[in-house]
mmCIF file of N, CA, C and O in Angstrom:
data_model
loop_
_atom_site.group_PDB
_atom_site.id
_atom_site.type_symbol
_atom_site.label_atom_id
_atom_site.label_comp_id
_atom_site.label_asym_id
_atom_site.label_seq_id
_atom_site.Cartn_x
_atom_site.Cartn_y
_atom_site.Cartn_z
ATOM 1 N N UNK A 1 -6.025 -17.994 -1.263
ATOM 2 C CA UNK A 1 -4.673 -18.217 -0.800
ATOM 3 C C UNK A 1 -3.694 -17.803 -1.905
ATOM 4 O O UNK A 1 -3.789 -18.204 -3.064
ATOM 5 N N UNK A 2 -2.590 -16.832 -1.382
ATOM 6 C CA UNK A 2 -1.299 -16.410 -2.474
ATOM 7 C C UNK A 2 -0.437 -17.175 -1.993
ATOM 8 O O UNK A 2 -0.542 -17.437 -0.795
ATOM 9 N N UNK A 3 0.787 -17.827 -2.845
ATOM 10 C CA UNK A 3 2.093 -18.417 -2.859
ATOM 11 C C UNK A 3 2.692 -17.252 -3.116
ATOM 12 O O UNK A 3 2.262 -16.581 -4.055
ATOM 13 N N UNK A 4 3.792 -16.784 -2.343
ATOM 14 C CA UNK A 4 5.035 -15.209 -2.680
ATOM 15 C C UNK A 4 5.806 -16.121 -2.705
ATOM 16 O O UNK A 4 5.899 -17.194 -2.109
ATOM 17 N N UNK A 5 6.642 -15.350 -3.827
ATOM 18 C CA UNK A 5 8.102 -16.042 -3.628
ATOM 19 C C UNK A 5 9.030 -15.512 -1.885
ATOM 20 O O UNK A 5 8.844 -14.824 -0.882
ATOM 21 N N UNK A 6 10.413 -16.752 -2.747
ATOM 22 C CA UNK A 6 11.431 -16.174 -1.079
ATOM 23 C C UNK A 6 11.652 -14.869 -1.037
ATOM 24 O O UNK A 6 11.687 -14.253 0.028
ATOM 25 N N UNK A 7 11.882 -14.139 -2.577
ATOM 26 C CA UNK A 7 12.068 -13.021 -2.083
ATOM 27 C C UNK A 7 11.238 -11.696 -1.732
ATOM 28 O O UNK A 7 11.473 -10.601 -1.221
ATOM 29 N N UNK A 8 10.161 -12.364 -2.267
ATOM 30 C CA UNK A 8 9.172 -11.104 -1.675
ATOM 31 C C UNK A 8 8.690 -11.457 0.060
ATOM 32 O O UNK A 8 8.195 -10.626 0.821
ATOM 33 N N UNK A 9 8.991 -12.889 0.390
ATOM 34 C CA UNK A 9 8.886 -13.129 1.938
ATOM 35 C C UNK A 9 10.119 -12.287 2.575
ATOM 36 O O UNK A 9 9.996 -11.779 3.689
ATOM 37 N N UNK A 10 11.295 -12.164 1.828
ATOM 38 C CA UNK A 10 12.819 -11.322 2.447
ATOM 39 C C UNK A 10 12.579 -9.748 2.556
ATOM 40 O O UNK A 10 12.686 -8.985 3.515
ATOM 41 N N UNK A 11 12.199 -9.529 1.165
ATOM 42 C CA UNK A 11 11.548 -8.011 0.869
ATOM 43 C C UNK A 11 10.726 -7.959 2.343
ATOM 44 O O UNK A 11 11.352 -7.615 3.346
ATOM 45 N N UNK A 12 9.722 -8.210 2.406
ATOM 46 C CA UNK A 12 8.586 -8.285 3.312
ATOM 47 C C UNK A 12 9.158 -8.339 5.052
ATOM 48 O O UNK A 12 8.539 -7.828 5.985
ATOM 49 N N UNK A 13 10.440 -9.067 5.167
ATOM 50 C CA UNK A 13 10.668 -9.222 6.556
ATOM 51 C C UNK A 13 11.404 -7.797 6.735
ATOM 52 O O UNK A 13 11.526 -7.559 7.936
ATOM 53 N N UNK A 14 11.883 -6.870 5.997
ATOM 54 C CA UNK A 14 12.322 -5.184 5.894
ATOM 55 C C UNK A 14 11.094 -4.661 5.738
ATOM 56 O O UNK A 14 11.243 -3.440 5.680
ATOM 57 N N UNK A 15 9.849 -4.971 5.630
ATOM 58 C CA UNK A 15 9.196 -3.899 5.621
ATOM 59 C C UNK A 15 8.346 -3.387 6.779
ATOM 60 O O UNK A 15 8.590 -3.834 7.899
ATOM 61 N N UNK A 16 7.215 -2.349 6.592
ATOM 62 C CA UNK A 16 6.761 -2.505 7.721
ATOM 63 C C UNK A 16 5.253 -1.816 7.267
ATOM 64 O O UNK A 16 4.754 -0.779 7.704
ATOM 65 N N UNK A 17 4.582 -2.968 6.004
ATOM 66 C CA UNK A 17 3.508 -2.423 5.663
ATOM 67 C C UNK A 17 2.161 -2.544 6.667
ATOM 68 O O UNK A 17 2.255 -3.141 7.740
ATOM 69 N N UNK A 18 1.186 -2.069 6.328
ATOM 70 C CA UNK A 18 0.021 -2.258 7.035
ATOM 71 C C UNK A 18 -0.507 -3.208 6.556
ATOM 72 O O UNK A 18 -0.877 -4.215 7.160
ATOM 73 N N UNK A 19 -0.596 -2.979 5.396
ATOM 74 C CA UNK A 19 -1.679 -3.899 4.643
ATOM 75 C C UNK A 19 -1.282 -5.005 4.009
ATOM 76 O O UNK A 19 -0.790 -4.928 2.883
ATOM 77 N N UNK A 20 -1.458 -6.297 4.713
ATOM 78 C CA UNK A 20 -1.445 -8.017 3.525
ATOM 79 C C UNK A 20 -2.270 -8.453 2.983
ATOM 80 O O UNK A 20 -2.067 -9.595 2.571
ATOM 81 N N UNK A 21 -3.672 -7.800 2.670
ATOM 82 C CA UNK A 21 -4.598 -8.418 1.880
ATOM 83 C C UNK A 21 -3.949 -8.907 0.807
ATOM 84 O O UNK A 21 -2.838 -8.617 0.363
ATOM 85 N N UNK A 22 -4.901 -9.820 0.367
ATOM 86 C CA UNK A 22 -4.629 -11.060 -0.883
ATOM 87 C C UNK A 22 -4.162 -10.024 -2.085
ATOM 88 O O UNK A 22 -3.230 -10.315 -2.834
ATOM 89 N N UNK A 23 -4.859 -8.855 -2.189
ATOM 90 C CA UNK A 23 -4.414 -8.100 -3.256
ATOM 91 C C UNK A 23 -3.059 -7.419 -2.993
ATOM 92 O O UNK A 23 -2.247 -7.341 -3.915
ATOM 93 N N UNK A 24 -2.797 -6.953 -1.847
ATOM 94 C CA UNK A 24 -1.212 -6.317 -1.971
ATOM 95 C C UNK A 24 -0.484 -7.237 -1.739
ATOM 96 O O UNK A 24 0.644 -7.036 -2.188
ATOM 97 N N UNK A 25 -0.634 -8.414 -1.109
ATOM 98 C CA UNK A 25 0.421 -9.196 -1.186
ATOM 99 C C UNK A 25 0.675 -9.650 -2.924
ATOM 100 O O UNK A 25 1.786 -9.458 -3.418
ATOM 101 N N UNK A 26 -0.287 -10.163 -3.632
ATOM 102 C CA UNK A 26 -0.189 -10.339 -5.131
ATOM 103 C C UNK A 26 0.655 -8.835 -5.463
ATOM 104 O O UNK A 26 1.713 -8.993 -6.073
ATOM 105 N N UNK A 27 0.372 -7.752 -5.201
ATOM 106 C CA UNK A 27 0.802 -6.426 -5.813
ATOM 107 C C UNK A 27 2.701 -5.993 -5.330
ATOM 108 O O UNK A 27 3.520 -5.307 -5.942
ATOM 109 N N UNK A 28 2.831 -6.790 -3.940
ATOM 110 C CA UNK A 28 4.207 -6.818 -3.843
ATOM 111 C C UNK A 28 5.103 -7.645 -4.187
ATOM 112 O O UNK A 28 6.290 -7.401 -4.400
ATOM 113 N N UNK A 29 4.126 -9.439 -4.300
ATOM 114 C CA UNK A 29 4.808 -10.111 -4.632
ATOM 115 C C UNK A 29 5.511 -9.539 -6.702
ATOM 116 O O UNK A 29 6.679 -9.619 -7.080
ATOM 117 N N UNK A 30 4.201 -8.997 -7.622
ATOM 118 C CA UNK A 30 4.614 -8.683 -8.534
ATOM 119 C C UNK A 30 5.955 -7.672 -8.857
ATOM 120 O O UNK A 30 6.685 -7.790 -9.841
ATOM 121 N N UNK A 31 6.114 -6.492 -7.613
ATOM 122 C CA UNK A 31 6.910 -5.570 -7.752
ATOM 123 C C UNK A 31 8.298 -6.657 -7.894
ATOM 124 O O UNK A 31 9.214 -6.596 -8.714
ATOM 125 N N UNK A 32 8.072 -7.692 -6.737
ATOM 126 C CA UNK A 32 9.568 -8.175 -6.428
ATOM 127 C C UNK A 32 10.085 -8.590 -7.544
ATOM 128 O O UNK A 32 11.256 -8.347 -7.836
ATOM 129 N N UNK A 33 9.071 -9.440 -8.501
ATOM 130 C CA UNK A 33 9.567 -10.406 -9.337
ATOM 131 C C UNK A 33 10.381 -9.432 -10.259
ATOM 132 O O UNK A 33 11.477 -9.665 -10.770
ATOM 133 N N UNK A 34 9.503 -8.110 -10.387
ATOM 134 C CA UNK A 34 9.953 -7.310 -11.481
ATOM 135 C C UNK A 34 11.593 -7.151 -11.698
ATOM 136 O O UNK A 34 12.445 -7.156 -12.587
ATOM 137 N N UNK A 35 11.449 -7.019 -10.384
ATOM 138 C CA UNK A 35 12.888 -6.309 -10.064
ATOM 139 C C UNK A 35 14.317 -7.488 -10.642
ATOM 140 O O UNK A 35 15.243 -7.134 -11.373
ATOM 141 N N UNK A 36 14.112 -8.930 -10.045
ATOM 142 C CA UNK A 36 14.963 -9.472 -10.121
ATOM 143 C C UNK A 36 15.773 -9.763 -11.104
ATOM 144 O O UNK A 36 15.258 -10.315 -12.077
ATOM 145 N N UNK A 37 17.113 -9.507 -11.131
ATOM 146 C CA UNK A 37 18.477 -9.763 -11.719
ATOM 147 C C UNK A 37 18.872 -8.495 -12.027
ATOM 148 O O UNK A 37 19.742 -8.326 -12.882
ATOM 149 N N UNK A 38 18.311 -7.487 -11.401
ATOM 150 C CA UNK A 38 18.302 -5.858 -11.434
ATOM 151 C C UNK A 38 19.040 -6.127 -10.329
ATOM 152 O O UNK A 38 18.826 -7.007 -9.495
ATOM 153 N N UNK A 39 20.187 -5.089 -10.366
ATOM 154 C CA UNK A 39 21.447 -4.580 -9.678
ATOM 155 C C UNK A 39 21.157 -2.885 -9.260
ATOM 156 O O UNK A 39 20.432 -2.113 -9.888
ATOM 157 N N UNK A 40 21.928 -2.589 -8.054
ATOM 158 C CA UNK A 40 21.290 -1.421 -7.334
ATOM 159 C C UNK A 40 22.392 -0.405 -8.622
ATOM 160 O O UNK A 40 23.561 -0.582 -8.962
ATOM 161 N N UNK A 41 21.362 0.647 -9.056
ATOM 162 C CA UNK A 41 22.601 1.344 -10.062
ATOM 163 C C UNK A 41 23.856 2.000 -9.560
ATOM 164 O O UNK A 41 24.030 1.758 -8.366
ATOM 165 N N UNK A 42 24.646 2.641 -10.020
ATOM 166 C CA UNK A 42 25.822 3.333 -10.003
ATOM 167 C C UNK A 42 25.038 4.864 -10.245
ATOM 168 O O UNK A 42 24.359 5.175 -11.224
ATOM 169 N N UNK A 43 25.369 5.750 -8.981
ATOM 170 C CA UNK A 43 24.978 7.133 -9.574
ATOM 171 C C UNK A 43 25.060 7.550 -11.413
ATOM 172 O O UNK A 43 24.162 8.339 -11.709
ATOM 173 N N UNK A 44 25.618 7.304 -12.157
ATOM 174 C CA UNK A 44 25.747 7.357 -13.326
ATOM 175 C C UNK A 44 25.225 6.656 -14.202
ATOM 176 O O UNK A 44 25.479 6.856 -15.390
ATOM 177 N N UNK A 45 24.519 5.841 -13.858
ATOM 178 C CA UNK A 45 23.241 4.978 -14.579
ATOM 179 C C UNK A 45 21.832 5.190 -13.945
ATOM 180 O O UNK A 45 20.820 4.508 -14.111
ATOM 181 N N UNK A 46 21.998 6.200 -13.248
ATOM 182 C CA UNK A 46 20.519 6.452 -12.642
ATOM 183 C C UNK A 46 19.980 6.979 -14.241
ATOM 184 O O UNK A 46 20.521 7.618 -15.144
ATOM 185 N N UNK A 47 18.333 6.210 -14.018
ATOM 186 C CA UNK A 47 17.672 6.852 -15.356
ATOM 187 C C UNK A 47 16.705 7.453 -14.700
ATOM 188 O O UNK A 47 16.062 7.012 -13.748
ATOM 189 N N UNK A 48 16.609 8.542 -15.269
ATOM 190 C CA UNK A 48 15.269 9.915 -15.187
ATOM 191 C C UNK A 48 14.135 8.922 -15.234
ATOM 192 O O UNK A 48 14.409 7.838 -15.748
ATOM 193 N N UNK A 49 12.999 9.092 -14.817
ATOM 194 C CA UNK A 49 11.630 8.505 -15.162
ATOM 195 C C UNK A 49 11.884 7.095 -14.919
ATOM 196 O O UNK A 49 11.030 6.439 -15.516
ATOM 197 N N UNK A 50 12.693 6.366 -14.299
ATOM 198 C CA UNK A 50 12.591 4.974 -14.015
ATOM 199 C C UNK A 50 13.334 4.956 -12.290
ATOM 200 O O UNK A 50 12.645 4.710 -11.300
ATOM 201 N N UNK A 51 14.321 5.160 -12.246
ATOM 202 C CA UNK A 51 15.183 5.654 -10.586
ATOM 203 C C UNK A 51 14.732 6.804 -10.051
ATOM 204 O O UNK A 51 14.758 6.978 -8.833
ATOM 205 N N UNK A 52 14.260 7.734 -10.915
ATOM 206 C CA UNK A 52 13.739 9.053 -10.119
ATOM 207 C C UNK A 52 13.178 10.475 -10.895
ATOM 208 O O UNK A 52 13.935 10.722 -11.833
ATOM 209 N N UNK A 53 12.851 10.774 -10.861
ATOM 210 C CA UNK A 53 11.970 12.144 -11.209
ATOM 211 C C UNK A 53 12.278 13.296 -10.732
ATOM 212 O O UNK A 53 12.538 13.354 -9.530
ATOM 213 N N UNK A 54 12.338 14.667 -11.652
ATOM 214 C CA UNK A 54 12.691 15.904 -10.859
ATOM 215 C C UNK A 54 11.499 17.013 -10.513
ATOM 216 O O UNK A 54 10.648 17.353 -11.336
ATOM 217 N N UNK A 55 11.561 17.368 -9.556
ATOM 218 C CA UNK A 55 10.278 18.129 -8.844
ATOM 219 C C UNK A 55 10.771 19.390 -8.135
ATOM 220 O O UNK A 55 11.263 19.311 -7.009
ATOM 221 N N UNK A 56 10.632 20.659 -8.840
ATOM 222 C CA UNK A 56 10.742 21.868 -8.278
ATOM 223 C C UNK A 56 12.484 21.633 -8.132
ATOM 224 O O UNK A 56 13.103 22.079 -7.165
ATOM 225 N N UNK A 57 13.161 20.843 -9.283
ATOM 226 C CA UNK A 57 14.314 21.368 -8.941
ATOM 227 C C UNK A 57 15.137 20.080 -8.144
ATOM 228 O O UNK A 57 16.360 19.941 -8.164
ATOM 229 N N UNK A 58 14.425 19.417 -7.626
ATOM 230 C CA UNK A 58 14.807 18.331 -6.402
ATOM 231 C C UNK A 58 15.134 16.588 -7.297
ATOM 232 O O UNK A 58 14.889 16.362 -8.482
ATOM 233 N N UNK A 59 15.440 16.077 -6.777
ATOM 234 C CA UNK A 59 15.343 14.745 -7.424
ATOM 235 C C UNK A 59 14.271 13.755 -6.398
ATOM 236 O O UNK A 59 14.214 13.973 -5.188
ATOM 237 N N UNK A 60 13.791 13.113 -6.786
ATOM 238 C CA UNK A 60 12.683 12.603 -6.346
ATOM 239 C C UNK A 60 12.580 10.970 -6.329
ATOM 240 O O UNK A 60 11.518 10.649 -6.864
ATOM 241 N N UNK A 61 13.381 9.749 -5.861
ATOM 242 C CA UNK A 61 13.385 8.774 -5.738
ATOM 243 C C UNK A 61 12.513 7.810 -6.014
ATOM 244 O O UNK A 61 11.843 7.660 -4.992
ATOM 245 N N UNK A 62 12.046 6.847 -7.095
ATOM 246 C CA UNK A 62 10.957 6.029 -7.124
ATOM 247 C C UNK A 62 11.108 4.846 -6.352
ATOM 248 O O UNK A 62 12.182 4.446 -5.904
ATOM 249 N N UNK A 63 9.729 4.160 -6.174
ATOM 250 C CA UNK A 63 9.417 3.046 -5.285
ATOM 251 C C UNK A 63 10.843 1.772 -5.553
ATOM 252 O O UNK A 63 11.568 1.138 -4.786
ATOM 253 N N UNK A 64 10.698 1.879 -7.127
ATOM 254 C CA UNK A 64 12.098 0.724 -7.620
ATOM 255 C C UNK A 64 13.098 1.223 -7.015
ATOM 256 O O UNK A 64 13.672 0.676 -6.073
ATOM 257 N N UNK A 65 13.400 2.332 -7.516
ATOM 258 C CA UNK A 65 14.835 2.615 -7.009
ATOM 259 C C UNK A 65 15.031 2.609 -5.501
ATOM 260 O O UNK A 65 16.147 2.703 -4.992
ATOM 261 N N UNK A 66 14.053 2.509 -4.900
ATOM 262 C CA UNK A 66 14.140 2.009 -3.729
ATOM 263 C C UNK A 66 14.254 0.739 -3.202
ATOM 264 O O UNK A 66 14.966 0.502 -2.227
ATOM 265 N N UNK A 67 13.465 -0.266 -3.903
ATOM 266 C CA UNK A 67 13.716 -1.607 -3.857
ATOM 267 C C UNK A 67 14.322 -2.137 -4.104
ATOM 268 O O UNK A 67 14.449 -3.242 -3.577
ATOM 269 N N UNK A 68 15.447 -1.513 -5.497
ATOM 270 C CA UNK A 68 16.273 -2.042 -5.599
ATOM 271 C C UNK A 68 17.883 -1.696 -4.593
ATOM 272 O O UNK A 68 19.014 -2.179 -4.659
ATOM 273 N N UNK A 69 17.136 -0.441 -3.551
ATOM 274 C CA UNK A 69 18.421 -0.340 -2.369
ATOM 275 C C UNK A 69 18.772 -1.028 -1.612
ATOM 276 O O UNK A 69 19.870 -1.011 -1.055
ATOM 277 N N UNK A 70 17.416 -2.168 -1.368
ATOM 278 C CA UNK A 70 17.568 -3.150 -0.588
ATOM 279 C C UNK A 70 17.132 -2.296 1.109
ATOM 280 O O UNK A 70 17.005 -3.108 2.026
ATOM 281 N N UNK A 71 16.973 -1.156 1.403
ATOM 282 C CA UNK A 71 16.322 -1.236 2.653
ATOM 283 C C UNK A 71 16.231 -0.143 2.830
ATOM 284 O O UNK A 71 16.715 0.494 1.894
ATOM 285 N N UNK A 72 15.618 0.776 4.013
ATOM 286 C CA UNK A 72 14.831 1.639 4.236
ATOM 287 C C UNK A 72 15.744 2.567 4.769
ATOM 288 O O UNK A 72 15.931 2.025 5.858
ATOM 289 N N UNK A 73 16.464 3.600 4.785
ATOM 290 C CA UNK A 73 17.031 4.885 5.465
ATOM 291 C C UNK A 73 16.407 5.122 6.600
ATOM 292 O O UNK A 73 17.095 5.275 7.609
ATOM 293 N N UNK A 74 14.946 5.205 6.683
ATOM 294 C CA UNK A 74 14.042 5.630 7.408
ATOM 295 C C UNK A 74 13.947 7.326 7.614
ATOM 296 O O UNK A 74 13.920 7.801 8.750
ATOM 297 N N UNK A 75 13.899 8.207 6.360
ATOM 298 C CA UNK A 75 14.060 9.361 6.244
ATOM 299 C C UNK A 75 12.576 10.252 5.553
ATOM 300 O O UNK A 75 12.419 11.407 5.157
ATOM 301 N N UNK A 76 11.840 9.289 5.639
ATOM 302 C CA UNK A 76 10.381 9.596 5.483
ATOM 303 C C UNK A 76 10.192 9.660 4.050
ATOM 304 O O UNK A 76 9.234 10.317 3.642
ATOM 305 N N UNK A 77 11.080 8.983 3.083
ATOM 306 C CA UNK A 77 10.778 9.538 1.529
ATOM 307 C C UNK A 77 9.496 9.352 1.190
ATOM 308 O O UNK A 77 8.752 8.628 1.851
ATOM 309 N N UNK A 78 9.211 9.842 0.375
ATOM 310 C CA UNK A 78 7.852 10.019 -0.375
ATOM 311 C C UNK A 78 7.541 8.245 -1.156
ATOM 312 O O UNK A 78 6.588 7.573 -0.761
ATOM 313 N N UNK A 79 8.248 7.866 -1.962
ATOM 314 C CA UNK A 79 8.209 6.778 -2.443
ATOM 315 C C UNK A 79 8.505 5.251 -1.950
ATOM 316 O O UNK A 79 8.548 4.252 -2.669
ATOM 317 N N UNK A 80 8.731 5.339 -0.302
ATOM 318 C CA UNK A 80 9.348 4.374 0.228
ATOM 319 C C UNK A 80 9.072 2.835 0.117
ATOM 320 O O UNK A 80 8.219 2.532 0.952
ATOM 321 N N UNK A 81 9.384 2.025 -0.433
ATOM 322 C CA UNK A 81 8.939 0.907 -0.530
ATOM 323 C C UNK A 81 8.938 -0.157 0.437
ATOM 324 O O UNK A 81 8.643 -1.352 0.415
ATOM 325 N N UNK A 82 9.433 0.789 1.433
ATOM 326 C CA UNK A 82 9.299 0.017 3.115
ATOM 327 C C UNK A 82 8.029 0.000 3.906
ATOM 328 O O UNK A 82 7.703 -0.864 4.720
ATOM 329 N N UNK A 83 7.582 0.706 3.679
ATOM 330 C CA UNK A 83 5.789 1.487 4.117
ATOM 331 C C UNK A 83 6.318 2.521 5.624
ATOM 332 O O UNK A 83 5.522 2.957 6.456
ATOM 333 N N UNK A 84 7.742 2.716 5.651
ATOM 334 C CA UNK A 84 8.064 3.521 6.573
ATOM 335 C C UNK A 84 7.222 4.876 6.655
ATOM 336 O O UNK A 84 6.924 5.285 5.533
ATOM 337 N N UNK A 85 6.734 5.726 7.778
ATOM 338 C CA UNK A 85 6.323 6.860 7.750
ATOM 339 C C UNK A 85 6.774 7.890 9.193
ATOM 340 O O UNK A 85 6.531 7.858 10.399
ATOM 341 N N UNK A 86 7.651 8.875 8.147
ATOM 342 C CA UNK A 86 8.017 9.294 9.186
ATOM 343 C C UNK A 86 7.225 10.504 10.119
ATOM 344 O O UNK A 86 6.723 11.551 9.710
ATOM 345 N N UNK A 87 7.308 9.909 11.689
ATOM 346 C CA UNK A 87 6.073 10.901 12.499
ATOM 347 C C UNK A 87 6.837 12.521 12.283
ATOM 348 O O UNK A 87 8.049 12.737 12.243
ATOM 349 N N UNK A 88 5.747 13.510 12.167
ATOM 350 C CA UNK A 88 6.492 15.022 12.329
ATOM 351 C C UNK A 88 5.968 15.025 13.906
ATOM 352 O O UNK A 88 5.035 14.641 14.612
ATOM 353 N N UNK A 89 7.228 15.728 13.955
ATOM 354 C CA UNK A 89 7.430 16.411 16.024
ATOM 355 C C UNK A 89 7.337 17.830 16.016
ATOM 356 O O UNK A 89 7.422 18.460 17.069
#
C-alpha cells in the first residue's frame, strides 16, 4: 500500500495514465513532491536542460516543464506528463 500526497491525487485527477502500479504511483507521487513551491516560469527564465532541450533546431519541452504547466494542451508532445497520446489520422 502507497500514501500520495493531495497533490499528486490533483496531478493525477488531469491525467490520463495507464499505469498505477505501486511503483509508478511511488514514481509520480516523487515527481510531484519535486516540483513543489516551483512556479510555472516566465519565457525568460526558461532553463536549457531543465524546461527544455534543443533538437534539430526545435525546442523540445521536458516532463517538469510540463508539470509545472499545470495541464495538458493535448497536442501529442513528446514529454507529456499527462500520459496524453495523440491518435495519427
Amino acid at each position: 500500500m502507497i500514501t500520495i500526497s493531495s497533490e499528486t491525487h490533483a496531478f493525477l485527477e488531469k491525467t490520463s495514465w495507464g499505469c498505477l502500479c505501486l511503483n509508478c504511483l511511488k514514481e509520480i507521487d516523487q515527481k510531484v513532491q519535486s516540483i513543489q513551491g516551483e512556479v510555472f516560469p516566465a519565457a525568460k527564465e526558461l532553463k536549457e536542460g531543465v524546461h527544455y532541450y534543443l533538437e534539430n533546431g526545435f525546442w523540445v519541452f521536458t516532463e517538469l516543464y510540463h508539470m509545472l504547466r499545470g495541464h495538458c494542451c493535448e497536442s501529442g508532445c513528446r514529454h507529456c506528463a499527462y500520459g496524453f497520446i495523440k491518435v495519427k489520422t
